[in-house]
Amino acid sequence: MFEFIKAWYTRKFSDPHSVTLLFLLLSCAALLYLFGEFVIPVLVALVIAYLLDWSVTKLEKLGVGRLLATTLVMFAFIGLVFAITVGIVPTLWKQLSNLVQEAPSMVEQGKYWLLHLPDSYPALISVDQVKVVVNTVEKKVIEFGQMLLSLSLTSLKDVIAWLIYLILVPLLVFFMLKDKSELAGGIAQMIPKQRRLISQVWHEMDQQIMNYIRGKVIEIVTVGVSSVVAFSLMDLRYAALLGTLVGLSVLIPFVGAALVTIPVAAVAMFQFGVEAQFWTVLIVYGIIQALDGNVLVPLLFSEAVDLNPVYIIVAVLFFGGLWGFWGVFFAIPLASLVKALFNAWSGQRENISEEVSG
């Protein structure tokens, strides 16, 4: 066994290119783990820069200079963000406020419905079982309310930080786009010359990350707008808020859809009761999720994602636990990075058993 491990270690790390790749990987992981919250503006700017670089590149191919192309794209992006903020955010905030005000009534109605289940199904459900469920739900609702209150109080302290981010992030994005070649060249000079495997991993990941970010934004918008339209046509209350939540739920593969089902079902039950309209809402919601998973995702991410669902879920849990929202957002690219690293090191593989026997 020792000879086997020794042979594996000698094979993988006798090559200076492998050592350079491992050192860079460990350095980046340590930097993100120790100082992740301090570099969040840089990460946000990097995501936006990846998203907008495609447009800048297209304008360059049409003969527009890099500086002018970057300026035009940035103005268009800031204008779009401003329009969304002015046109959509007030509606979402109003619906959220109304939902919070009606939440106690919804909880009481749900409690009433649960307490009367034993009358309809006495052979399946007992009164004691229902009381246990009701008490558990009430405790969770109280804990959730306390968490929201603490988050709102904490966010008040971060207003200045958010204002700084609103200035820093657009500036970072602008210079990342404008000076892309210079920045890439500067980073390349910092990396040792033994970087064949680093280049291999980078070329494999670069296009995947760009496709993933652009595809994820398209998916969020498509699913969100479709949900808002569908809920509005069914006259479901809080249609804009619920549709936005459905759109954002695609950030968390598999798990997000299950979580958002709860508020959608709760609002539909509170509004329609357990009637035909309630089941219609759930069926339409299920159709949207099915089309997203079986049509939209394969269409957008056929080249960017080639991972087993088990690996994706594990990546969401692992990286989300490490870095919160951004860990969840980048779970699939990070899982793809792990796969690319494995491919890079496996590319040097020889027959270890033959070496050991020799």
PDB file of N, CA, C and O in Angstrom, residues 114 118 121-136:
ATOM      1  N   LEU A 114     -55.454  22.388   9.282  1.00  0.00           N
ATOM      2  CA  LEU A 114     -54.781  21.203   9.831  1.00  0.00           C
ATOM      3  C   LEU A 114     -55.571  20.595  10.987  1.00  0.00           C
ATOM      4  O   LEU A 114     -55.705  19.364  11.088  1.00  0.00           O
ATOM      5  N   PRO A 118     -58.358  15.721  11.014  1.00  0.00           N
ATOM      6  CA  PRO A 118     -58.847  14.467  11.616  1.00  0.00           C
ATOM      7  C   PRO A 118     -60.334  14.237  11.428  1.00  0.00           C
ATOM      8  O   PRO A 118     -60.793  13.083  11.406  1.00  0.00           O
ATOM      9  N   TYR A 121     -60.398  12.803   7.816  1.00  0.00           N
ATOM     10  CA  TYR A 121     -59.672  11.539   7.643  1.00  0.00           C
ATOM     11  C   TYR A 121     -59.333  10.949   9.012  1.00  0.00           C
ATOM     12  O   TYR A 121     -58.165  10.887   9.414  1.00  0.00           O
ATOM     13  N   PRO A 122     -60.325  10.529   9.767  1.00  0.00           N
ATOM     14  CA  PRO A 122     -60.074  10.040  11.139  1.00  0.00           C
ATOM     15  C   PRO A 122     -59.230   8.766  11.183  1.00  0.00           C
ATOM     16  O   PRO A 122     -58.525   8.526  12.164  1.00  0.00           O
ATOM     17  N   ALA A 123     -59.306   7.962  10.125  1.00  0.00           N
ATOM     18  CA  ALA A 123     -58.542   6.703  10.137  1.00  0.00           C
ATOM     19  C   ALA A 123     -57.063   6.918   9.849  1.00  0.00           C
ATOM     20  O   ALA A 123     -56.231   6.079  10.191  1.00  0.00           O
ATOM     21  N   LEU A 124     -56.712   8.042   9.229  1.00  0.00           N
ATOM     22  CA  LEU A 124     -55.324   8.292   8.827  1.00  0.00           C
ATOM     23  C   LEU A 124     -54.591   9.240   9.762  1.00  0.00           C
ATOM     24  O   LEU A 124     -53.388   9.102   9.989  1.00  0.00           O
ATOM     25  N   ILE A 125     -55.306  10.244  10.294  1.00  0.00           N
ATOM     26  CA  ILE A 125     -54.661  11.300  11.067  1.00  0.00           C
ATOM     27  C   ILE A 125     -55.366  11.467  12.406  1.00  0.00           C
ATOM     28  O   ILE A 125     -56.608  11.518  12.467  1.00  0.00           O
ATOM     29  N   SER A 126     -54.573  11.548  13.472  1.00  0.00           N
ATOM     30  CA  SER A 126     -55.136  11.756  14.801  1.00  0.00           C
ATOM     31  C   SER A 126     -54.967  13.216  15.218  1.00  0.00           C
ATOM     32  O   SER A 126     -54.145  13.951  14.667  1.00  0.00           O
ATOM     33  N   VAL A 127     -55.732  13.629  16.228  1.00  0.00           N
ATOM     34  CA  VAL A 127     -55.666  15.002  16.730  1.00  0.00           C
ATOM     35  C   VAL A 127     -54.289  15.301  17.317  1.00  0.00           C
ATOM     36  O   VAL A 127     -53.736  16.388  17.136  1.00  0.00           O
ATOM     37  N   ASP A 128     -53.714  14.323  18.032  1.00  0.00           N
ATOM     38  CA  ASP A 128     -52.394  14.528  18.646  1.00  0.00           C
ATOM     39  C   ASP A 128     -51.318  14.760  17.590  1.00  0.00           C
ATOM     40  O   ASP A 128     -50.431  15.608  17.768  1.00  0.00           O
ATOM     41  N   GLN A 129     -51.379  14.008  16.496  1.00  0.00           N
ATOM     42  CA  GLN A 129     -50.404  14.197  15.422  1.00  0.00           C
ATOM     43  C   GLN A 129     -50.503  15.602  14.836  1.00  0.00           C
ATOM     44  O   GLN A 129     -49.485  16.261  14.582  1.00  0.00           O
ATOM     45  N   VAL A 130     -51.725  16.074  14.644  1.00  0.00           N
ATOM     46  CA  VAL A 130     -51.921  17.409  14.083  1.00  0.00           C
ATOM     47  C   VAL A 130     -51.400  18.470  15.044  1.00  0.00           C
ATOM     48  O   VAL A 130     -50.751  19.440  14.628  1.00  0.00           O
ATOM     49  N   LYS A 131     -51.632  18.301  16.340  1.00  0.00           N
ATOM     50  CA  LYS A 131     -51.164  19.284  17.318  1.00  0.00           C
ATOM     51  C   LYS A 131     -49.637  19.374  17.321  1.00  0.00           C
ATOM     52  O   LYS A 131     -49.068  20.455  17.447  1.00  0.00           O
ATOM     53  N   VAL A 132     -48.980  18.214  17.189  1.00  0.00           N
ATOM     54  CA  VAL A 132     -47.515  18.212  17.133  1.00  0.00           C
ATOM     55  C   VAL A 132     -47.026  18.993  15.910  1.00  0.00           C
ATOM     56  O   VAL A 132     -46.104  19.813  16.003  1.00  0.00           O
ATOM     57  N   VAL A 133     -47.678  18.767  14.764  1.00  0.00           N
ATOM     58  CA  VAL A 133     -47.293  19.471  13.536  1.00  0.00           C
ATOM     59  C   VAL A 133     -47.536  20.965  13.683  1.00  0.00           C
ATOM     60  O   VAL A 133     -46.693  21.795  13.319  1.00  0.00           O
ATOM     61  N   VAL A 134     -48.683  21.348  14.237  1.00  0.00           N
ATOM     62  CA  VAL A 134     -49.014  22.767  14.399  1.00  0.00           C
ATOM     63  C   VAL A 134     -48.017  23.454  15.316  1.00  0.00           C
ATOM     64  O   VAL A 134     -47.529  24.564  15.026  1.00  0.00           O
ATOM     65  N   ASN A 135     -47.684  22.826  16.443  1.00  0.00           N
ATOM     66  CA  ASN A 135     -46.713  23.427  17.366  1.00  0.00           C
ATOM     67  C   ASN A 135     -45.347  23.595  16.717  1.00  0.00           C
ATOM     68  O   ASN A 135     -44.673  24.613  16.905  1.00  0.00           O
ATOM     69  N   THR A 136     -44.944  22.591  15.947  1.00  0.00           N
ATOM     70  CA  THR A 136     -43.655  22.673  15.258  1.00  0.00           C
ATOM     71  C   THR A 136     -43.637  23.807  14.247  1.00  0.00           C
ATOM     72  O   THR A 136     -42.676  24.581  14.169  1.00  0.00           O
TER      73      THR A 136
END
